[in-house]
XYZ file of N, CA and C in Angstrom:
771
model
N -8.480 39.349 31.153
C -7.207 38.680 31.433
C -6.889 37.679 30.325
N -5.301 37.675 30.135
C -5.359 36.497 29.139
C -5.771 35.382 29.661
N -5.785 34.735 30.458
C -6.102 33.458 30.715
C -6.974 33.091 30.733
N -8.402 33.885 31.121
C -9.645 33.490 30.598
C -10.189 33.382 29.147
N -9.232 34.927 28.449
C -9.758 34.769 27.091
C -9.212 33.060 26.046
N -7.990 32.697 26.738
C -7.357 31.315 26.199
C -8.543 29.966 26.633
N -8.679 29.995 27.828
C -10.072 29.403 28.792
C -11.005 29.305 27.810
N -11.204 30.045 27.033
C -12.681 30.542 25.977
C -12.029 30.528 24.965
N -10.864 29.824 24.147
C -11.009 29.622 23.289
C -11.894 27.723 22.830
N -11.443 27.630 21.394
C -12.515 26.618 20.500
C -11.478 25.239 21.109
N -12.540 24.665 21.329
C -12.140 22.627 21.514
C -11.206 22.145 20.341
N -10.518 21.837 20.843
C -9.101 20.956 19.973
C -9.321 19.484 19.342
N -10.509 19.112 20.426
C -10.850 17.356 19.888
C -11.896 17.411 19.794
N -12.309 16.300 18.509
C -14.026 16.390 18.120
C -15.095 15.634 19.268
N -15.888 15.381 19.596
C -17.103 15.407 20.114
C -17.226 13.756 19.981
N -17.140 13.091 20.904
C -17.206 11.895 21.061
C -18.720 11.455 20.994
N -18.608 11.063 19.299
C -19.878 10.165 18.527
C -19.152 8.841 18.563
N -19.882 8.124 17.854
C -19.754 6.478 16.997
C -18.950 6.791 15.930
N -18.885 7.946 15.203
C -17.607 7.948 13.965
C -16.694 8.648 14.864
N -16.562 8.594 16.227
C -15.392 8.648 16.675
C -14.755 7.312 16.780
N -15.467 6.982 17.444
C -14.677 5.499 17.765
C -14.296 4.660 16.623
N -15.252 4.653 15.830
C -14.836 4.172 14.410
C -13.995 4.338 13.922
N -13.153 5.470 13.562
C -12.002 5.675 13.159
C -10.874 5.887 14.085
N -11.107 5.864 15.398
C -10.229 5.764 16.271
C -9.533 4.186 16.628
N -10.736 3.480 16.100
C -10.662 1.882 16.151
C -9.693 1.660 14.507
N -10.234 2.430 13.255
C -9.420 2.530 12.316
C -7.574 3.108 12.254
N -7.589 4.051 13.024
C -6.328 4.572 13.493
C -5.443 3.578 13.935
N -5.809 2.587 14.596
C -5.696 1.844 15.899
C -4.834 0.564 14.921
N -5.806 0.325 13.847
C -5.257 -0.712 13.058
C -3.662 -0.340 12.061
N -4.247 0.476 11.598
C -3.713 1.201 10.576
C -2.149 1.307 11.216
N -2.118 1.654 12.380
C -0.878 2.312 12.793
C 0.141 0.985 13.607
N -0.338 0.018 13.730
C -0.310 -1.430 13.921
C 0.650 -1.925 12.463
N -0.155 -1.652 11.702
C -0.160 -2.371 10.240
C 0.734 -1.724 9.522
N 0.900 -0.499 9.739
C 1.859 0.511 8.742
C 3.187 0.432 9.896
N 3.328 0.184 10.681
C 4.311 0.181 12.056
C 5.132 -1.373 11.464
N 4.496 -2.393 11.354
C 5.276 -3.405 11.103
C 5.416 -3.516 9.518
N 5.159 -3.047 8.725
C 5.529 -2.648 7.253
C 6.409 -2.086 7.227
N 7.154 -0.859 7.922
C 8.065 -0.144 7.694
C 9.348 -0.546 8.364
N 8.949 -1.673 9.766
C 10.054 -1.819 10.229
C 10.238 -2.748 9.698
N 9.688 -4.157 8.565
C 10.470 -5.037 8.153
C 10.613 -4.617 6.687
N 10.379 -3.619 5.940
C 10.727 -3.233 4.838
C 11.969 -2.333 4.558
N 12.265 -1.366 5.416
C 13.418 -0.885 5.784
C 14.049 -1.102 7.459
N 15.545 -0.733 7.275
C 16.125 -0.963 8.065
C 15.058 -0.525 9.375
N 15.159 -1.256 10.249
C 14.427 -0.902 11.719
C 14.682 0.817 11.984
N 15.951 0.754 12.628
C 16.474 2.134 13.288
C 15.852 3.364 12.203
N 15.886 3.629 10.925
C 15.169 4.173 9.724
C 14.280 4.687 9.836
N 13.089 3.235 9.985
C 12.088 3.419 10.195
C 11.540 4.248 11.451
N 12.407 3.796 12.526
C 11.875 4.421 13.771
C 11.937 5.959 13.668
N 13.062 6.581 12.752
C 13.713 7.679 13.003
C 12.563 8.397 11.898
N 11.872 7.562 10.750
C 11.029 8.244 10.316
C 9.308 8.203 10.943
N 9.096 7.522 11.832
C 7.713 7.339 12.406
C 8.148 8.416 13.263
N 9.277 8.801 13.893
C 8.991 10.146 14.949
C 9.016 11.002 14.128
N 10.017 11.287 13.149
C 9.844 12.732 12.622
C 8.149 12.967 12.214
N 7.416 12.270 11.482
C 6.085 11.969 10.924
C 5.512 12.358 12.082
N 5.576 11.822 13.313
C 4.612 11.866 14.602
C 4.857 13.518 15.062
N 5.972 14.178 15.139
C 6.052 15.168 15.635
C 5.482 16.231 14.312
N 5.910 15.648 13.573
C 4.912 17.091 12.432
C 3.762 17.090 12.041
N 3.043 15.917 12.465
C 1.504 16.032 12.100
C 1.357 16.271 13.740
N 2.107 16.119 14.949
C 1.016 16.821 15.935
C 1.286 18.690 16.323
N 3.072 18.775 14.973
C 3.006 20.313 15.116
C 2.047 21.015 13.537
N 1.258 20.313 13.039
C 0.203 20.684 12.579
C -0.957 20.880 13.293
N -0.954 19.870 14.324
C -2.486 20.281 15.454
C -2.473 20.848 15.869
N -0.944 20.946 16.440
C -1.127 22.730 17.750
C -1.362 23.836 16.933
N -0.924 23.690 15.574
C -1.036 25.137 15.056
C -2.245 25.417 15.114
N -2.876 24.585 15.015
C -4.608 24.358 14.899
C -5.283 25.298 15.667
N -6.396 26.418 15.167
C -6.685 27.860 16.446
C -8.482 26.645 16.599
N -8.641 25.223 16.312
C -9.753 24.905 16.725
C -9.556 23.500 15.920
N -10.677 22.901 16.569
C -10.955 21.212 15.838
C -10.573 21.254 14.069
N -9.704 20.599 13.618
C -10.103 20.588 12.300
C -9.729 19.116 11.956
N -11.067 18.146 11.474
C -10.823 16.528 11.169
C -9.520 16.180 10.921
N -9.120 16.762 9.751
C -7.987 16.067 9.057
C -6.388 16.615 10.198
N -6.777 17.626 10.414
C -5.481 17.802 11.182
C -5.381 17.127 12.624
N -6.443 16.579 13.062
C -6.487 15.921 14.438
C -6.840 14.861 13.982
N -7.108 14.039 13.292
C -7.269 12.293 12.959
C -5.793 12.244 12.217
N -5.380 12.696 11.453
C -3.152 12.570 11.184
C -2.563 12.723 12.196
N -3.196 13.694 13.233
C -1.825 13.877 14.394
C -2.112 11.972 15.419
N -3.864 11.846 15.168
C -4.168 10.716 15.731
C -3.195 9.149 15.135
N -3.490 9.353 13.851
C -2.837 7.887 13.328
C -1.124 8.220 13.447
N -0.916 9.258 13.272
C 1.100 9.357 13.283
C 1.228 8.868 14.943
N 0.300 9.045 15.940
C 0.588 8.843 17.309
C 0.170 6.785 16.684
N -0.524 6.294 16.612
C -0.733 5.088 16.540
C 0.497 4.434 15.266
N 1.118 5.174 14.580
C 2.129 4.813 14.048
C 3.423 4.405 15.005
N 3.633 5.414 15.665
C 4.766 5.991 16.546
C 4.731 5.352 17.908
N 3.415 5.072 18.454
C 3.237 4.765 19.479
C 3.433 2.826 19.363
N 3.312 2.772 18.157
C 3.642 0.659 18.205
C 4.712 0.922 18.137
N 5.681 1.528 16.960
C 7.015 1.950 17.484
C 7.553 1.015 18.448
N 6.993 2.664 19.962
C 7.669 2.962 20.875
C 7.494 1.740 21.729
N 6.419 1.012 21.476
C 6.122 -0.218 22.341
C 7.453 -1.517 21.657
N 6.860 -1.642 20.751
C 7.602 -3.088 20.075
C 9.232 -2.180 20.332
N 9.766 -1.190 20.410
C 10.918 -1.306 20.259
C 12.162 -1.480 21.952
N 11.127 -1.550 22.774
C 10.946 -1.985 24.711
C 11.250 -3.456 24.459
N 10.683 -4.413 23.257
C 10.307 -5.602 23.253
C 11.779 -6.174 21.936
N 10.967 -5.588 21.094
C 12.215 -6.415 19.878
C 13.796 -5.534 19.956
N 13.438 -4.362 20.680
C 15.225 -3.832 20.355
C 15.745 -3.957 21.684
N 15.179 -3.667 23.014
C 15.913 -4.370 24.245
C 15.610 -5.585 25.106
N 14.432 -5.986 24.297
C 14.081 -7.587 24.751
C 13.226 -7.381 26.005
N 12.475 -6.398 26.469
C 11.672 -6.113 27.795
C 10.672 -7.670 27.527
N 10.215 -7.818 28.139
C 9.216 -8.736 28.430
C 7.621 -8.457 28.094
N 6.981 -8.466 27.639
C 5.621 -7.606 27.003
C 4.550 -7.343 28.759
N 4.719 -8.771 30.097
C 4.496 -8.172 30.474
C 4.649 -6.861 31.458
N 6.423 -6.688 31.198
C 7.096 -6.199 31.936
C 6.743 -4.850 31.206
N 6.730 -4.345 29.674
C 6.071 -3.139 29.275
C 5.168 -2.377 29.170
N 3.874 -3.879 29.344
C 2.710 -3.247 30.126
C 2.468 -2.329 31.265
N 3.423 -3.427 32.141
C 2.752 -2.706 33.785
C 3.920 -1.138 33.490
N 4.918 -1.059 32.754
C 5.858 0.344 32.454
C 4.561 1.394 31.578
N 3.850 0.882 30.610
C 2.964 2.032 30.082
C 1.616 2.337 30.845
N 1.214 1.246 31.985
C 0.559 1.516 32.949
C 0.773 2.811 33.837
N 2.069 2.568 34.668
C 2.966 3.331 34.928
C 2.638 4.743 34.607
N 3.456 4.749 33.077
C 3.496 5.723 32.753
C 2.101 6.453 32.629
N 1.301 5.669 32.400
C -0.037 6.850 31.724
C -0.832 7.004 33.057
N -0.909 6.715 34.432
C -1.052 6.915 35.226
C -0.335 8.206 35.952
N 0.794 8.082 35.507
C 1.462 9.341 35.978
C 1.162 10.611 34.984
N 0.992 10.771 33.501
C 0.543 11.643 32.819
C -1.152 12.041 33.457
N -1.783 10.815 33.916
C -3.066 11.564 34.365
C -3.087 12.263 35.786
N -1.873 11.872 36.931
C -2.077 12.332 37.953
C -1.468 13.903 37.353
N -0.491 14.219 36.942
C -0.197 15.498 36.627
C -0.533 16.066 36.332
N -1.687 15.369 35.010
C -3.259 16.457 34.260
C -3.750 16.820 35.517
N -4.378 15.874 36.095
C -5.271 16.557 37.404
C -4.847 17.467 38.127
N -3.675 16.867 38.406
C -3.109 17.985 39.792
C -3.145 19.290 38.980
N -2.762 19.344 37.720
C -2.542 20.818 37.306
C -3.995 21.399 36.669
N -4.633 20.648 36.074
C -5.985 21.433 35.523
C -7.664 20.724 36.341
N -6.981 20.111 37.217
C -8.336 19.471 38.410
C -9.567 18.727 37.193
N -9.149 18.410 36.044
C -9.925 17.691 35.750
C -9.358 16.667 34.045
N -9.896 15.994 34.275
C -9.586 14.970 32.851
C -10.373 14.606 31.532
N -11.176 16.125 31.882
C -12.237 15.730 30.817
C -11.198 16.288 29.158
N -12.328 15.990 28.133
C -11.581 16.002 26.920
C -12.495 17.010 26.733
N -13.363 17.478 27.337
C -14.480 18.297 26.598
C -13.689 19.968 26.934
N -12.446 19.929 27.713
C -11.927 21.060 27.718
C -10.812 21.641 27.732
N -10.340 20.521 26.491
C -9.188 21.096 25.829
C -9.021 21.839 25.059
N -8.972 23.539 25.711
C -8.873 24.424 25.507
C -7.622 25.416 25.448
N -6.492 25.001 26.458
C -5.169 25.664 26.498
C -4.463 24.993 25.586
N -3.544 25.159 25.274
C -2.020 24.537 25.122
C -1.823 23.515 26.211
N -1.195 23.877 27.633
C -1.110 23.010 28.524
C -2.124 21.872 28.277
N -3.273 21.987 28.451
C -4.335 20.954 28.691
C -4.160 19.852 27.100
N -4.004 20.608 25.994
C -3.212 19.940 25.195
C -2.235 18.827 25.089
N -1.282 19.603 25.756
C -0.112 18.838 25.999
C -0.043 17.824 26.834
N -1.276 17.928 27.947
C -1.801 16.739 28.334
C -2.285 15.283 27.911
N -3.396 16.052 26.924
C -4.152 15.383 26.534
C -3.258 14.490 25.583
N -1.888 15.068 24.619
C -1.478 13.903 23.728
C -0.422 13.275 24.084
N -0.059 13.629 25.707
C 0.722 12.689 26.331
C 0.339 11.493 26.600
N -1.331 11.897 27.261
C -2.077 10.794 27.652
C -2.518 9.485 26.274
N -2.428 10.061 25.099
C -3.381 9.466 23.958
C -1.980 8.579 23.408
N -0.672 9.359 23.578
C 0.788 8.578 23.194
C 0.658 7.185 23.925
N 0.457 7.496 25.373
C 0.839 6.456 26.708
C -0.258 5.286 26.140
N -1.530 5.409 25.524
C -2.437 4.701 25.561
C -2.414 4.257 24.508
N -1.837 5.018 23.549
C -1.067 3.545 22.059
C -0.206 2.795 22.248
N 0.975 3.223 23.253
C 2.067 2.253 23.615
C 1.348 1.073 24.603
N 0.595 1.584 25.558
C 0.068 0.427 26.480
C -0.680 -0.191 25.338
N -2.168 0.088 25.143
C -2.493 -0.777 24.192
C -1.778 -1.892 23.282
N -0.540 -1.480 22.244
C 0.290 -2.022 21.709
C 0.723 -3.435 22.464
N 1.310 -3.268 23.616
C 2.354 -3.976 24.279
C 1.269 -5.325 25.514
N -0.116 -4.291 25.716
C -1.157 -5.287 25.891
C -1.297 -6.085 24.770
N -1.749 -5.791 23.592
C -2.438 -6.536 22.716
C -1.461 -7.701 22.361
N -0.172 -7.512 22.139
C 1.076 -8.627 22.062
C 1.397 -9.678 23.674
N 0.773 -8.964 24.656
C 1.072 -9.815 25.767
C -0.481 -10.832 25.299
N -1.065 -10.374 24.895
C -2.453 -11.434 24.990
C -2.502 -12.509 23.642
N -2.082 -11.564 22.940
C -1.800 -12.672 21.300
C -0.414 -13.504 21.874
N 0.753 -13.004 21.888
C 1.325 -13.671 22.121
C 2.282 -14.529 23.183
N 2.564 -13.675 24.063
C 2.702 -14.312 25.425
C 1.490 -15.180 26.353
N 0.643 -14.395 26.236
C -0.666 -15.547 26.454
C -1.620 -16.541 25.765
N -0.689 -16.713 24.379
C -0.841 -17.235 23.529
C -2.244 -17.928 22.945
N -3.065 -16.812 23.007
C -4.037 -16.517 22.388
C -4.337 -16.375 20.839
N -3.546 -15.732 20.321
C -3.636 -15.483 19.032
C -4.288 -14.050 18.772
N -4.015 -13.497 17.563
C -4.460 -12.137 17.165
C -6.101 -12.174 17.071
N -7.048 -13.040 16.275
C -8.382 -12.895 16.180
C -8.964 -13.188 17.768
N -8.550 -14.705 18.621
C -9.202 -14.581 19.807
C -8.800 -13.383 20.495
N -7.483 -12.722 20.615
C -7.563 -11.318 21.652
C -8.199 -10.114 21.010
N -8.516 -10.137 19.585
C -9.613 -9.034 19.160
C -10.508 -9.363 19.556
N -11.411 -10.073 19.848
C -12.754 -10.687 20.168
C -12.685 -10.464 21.871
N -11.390 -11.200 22.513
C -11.414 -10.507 23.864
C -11.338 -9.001 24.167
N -10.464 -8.322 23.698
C -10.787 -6.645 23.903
C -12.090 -6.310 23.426
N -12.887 -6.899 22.061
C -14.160 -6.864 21.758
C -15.449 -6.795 23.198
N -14.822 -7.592 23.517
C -15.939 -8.226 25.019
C -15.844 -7.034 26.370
N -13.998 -7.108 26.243
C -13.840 -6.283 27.372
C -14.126 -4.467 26.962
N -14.027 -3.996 25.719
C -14.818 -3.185 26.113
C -16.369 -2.499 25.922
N -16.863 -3.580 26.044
C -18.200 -3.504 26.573
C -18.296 -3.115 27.650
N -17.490 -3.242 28.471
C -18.003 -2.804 30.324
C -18.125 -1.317 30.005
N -16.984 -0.680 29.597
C -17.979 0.429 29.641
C -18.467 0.956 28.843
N -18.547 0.571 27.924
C -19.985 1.055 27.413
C -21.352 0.760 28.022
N -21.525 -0.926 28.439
C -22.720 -0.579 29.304
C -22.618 -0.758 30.420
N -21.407 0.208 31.387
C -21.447 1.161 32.483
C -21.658 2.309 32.368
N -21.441 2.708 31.157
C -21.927 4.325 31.112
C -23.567 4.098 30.274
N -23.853 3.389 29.323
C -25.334 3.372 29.607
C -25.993 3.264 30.209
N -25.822 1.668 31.460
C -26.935 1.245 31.917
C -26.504 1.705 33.723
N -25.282 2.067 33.872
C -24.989 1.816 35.493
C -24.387 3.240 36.078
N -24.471 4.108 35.190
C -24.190 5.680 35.246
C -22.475 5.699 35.777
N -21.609 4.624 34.785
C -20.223 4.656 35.204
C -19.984 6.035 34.897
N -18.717 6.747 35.541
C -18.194 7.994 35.350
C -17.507 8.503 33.812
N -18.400 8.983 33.031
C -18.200 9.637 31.544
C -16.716 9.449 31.634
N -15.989 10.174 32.168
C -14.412 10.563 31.966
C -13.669 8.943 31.856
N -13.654 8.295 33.638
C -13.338 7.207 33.538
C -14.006 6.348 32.247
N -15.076 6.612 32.131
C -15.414 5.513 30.886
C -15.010 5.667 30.004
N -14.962 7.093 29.162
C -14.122 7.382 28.120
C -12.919 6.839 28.118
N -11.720 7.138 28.831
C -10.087 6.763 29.167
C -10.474 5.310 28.915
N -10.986 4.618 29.612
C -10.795 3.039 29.670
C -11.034 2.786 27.988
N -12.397 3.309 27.598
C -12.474 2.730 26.296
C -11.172 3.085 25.603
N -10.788 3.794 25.558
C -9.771 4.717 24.664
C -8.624 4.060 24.589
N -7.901 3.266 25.685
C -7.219 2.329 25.867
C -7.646 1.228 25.159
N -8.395 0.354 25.148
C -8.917 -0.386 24.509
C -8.637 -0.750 23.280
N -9.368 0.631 22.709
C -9.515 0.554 21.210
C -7.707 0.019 20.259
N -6.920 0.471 21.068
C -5.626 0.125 20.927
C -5.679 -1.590 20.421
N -5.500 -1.940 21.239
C -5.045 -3.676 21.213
C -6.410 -4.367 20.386
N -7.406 -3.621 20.402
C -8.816 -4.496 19.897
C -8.696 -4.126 17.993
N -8.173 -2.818 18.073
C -7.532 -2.595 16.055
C -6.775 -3.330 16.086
N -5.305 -3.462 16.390
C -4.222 -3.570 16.364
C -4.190 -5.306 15.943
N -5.229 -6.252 17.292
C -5.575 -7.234 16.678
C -5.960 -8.031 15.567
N -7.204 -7.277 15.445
C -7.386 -7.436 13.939
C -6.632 -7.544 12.876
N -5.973 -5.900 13.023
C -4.994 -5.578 11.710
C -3.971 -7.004 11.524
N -3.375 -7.087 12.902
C -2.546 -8.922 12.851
C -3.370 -9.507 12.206
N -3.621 -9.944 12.624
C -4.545 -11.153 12.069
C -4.499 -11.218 10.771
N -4.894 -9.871 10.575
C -5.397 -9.775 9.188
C -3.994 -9.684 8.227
N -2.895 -9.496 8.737
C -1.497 -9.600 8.174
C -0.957 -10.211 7.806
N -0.744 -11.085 9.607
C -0.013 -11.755 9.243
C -0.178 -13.346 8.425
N 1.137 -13.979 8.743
C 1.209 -15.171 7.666
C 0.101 -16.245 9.030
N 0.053 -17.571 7.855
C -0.881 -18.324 8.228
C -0.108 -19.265 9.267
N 1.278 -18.877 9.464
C 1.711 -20.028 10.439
C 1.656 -19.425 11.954
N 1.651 -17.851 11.712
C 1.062 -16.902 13.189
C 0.131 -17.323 13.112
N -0.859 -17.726 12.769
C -2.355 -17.692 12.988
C -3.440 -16.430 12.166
N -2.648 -15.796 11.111
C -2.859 -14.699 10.243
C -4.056 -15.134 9.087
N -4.391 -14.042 8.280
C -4.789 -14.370 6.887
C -4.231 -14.393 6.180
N -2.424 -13.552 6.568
C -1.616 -13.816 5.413
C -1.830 -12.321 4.298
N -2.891 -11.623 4.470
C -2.773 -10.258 3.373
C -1.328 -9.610 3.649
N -0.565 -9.653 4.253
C 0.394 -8.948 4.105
C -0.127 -7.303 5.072
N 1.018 -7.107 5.631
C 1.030 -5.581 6.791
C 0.291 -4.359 5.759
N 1.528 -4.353 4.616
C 1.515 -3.095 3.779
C 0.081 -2.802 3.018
N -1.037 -3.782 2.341
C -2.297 -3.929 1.726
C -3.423 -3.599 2.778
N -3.040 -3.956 4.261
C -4.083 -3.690 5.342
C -3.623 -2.549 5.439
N -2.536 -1.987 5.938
C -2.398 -0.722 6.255
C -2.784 0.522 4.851
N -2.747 -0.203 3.932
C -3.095 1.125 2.682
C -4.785 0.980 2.752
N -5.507 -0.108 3.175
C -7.127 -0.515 3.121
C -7.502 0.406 4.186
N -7.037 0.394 6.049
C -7.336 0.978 6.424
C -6.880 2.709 6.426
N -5.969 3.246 5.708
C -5.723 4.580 5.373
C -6.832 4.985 4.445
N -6.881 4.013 3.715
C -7.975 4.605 2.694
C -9.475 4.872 3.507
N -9.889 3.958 4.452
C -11.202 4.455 4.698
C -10.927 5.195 6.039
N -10.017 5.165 6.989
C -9.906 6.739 7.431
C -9.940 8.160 6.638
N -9.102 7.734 5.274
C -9.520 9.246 4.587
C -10.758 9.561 4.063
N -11.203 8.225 3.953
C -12.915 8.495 3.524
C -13.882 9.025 5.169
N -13.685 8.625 5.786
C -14.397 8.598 7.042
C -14.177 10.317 7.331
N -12.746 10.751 7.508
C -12.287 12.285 7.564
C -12.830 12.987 6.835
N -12.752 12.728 5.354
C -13.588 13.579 4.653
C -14.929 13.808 4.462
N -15.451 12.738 5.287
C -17.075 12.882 5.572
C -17.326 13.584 6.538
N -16.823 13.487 7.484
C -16.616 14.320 8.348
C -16.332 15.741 8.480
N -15.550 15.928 7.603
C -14.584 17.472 7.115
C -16.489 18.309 6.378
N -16.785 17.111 5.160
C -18.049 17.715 4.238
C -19.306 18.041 5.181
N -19.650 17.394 6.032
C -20.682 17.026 7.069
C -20.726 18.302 7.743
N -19.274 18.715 8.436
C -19.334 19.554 9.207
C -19.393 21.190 9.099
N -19.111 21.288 7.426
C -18.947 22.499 7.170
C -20.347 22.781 6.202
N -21.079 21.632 5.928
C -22.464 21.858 5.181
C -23.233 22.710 6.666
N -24.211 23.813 5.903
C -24.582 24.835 6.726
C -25.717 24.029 6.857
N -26.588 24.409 8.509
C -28.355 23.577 8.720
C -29.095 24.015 8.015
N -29.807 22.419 7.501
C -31.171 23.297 6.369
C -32.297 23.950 7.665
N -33.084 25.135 7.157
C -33.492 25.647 7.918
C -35.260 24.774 7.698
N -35.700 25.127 8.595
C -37.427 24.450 8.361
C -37.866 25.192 7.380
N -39.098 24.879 6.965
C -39.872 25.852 6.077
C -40.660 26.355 7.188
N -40.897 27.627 6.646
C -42.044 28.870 7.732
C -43.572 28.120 7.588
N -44.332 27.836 8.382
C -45.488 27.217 8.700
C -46.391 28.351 8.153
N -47.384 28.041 7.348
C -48.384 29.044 6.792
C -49.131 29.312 7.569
């Protein structure tokens, strides 16, 4: 039947290591940093109109995708963390929403993208994104969780007027729970995954501020555009280690005399 042979095709997303998160935490910044570069360097509306076109053609490079391939799923990743501060800051700076009024809306929303995953494929794991549909899930869910992230990380820097380095250091803290809930307290893989994944959003994104902006935000002052080309550069290094890593064949043992 077709549907089993689709069932049995190859995984779409890589294998959740530590150079996942790493560059997912890199994505995270990057798309933060290149998001407010473009909207105060060119006209806003411009910019927006070029972060979607960008977002929709690096993720119609992934679908074309017949299996995992680094570079084509870490671009469709950062054009979503491009696109996805966007879609947040533009709730906030183009109709004036309230940051925490956009929160509890991308709450909302990504709650409802996961009840629909479930109801339709009875499960939320990432380890079996295998259809199209389950796809189309999966980067609804990963959109919803750059915009929440985004619109968190600005309610904590700045409506709770924290600042960009203390709310990196707080998402720093907070996601620890699960990590050691899924080490030490056998929290639920899936749930633990999602939560971190959220996370990683507002805990880059922080930084990257920080690291931006001017010294009267509470910044270092490097400027958006120098962080965002620093962290592109070592995502492409990180990808291409990845890309070399994965296609080097196993050395085999030597035969025991």
């Amino acid at each position: 039947m077709v549907t089993s042979t689709v069932l049995l095709g190859a995984s779409k997303v890589p294998e959740v290591t530590v150079a996942f998160w790493i560059i997912k935490a890199l994505t995270t910044g990057m798309g933060e940093s290149t998001s407010d570069y473009l909207v105060h360097r060119f006209p806003p509306v411009l910019a927006v109109i070029a972060g979607f076109i960008a977002f929709v053609a690096a993720l119609a490079v992934q679908f074309g995708a017949r299996r995992y391939v680094p570079w084509k799923y870490w671009l469709a990743v950062a054009m979503v963390g491009v696109f996805g501060t966007m879609a947040a800051d533009v709730l906030h700076v183009g109709l004036g929403v309230p940051y925490v009024v956009s929160s509890a809306f991308f709450v909302v929303a990504l709650a409802t993208v996961f009840a629909l995953w479930y109801a339709s494929e009875r499960t939320l794991s990432i380890h079996s994104i295998r259809t199209v549909r389950r796809e189309l899930f999966y980067w609804a869910a990963v959109m919803a969780t750059f915009a929440l992230g985004t619109a968190a990380g600005d309610l904590s820097a700045v409506t709770l007027h924290l600042g960009y380095f203390s709310s990196g250091l707080l998402f720093a803290a907070i996601i620890l729970i699960p990590a050691i809930g899924y080490w030490r307290f056998g929290l639920n893989p899936i749930f633990g995954f999602w939560f971190a994944y959220v996370l990683t959003r507002p805990l880059g994104a922080s930084f990257a501020d920080w690291l931006g902006v001017s010294h009267r935000r509470g910044g270092l002052n490097l400027g958006p555009g120098p962080v965002s080309l620093a962290l592109a550069l070592l995502i492409v290094i990180s990808v291409a280690y990845l890309t070399v890593t994965a296609s080097r064949p196993a050395r085999s043992r030597p035969a025991r005399s």
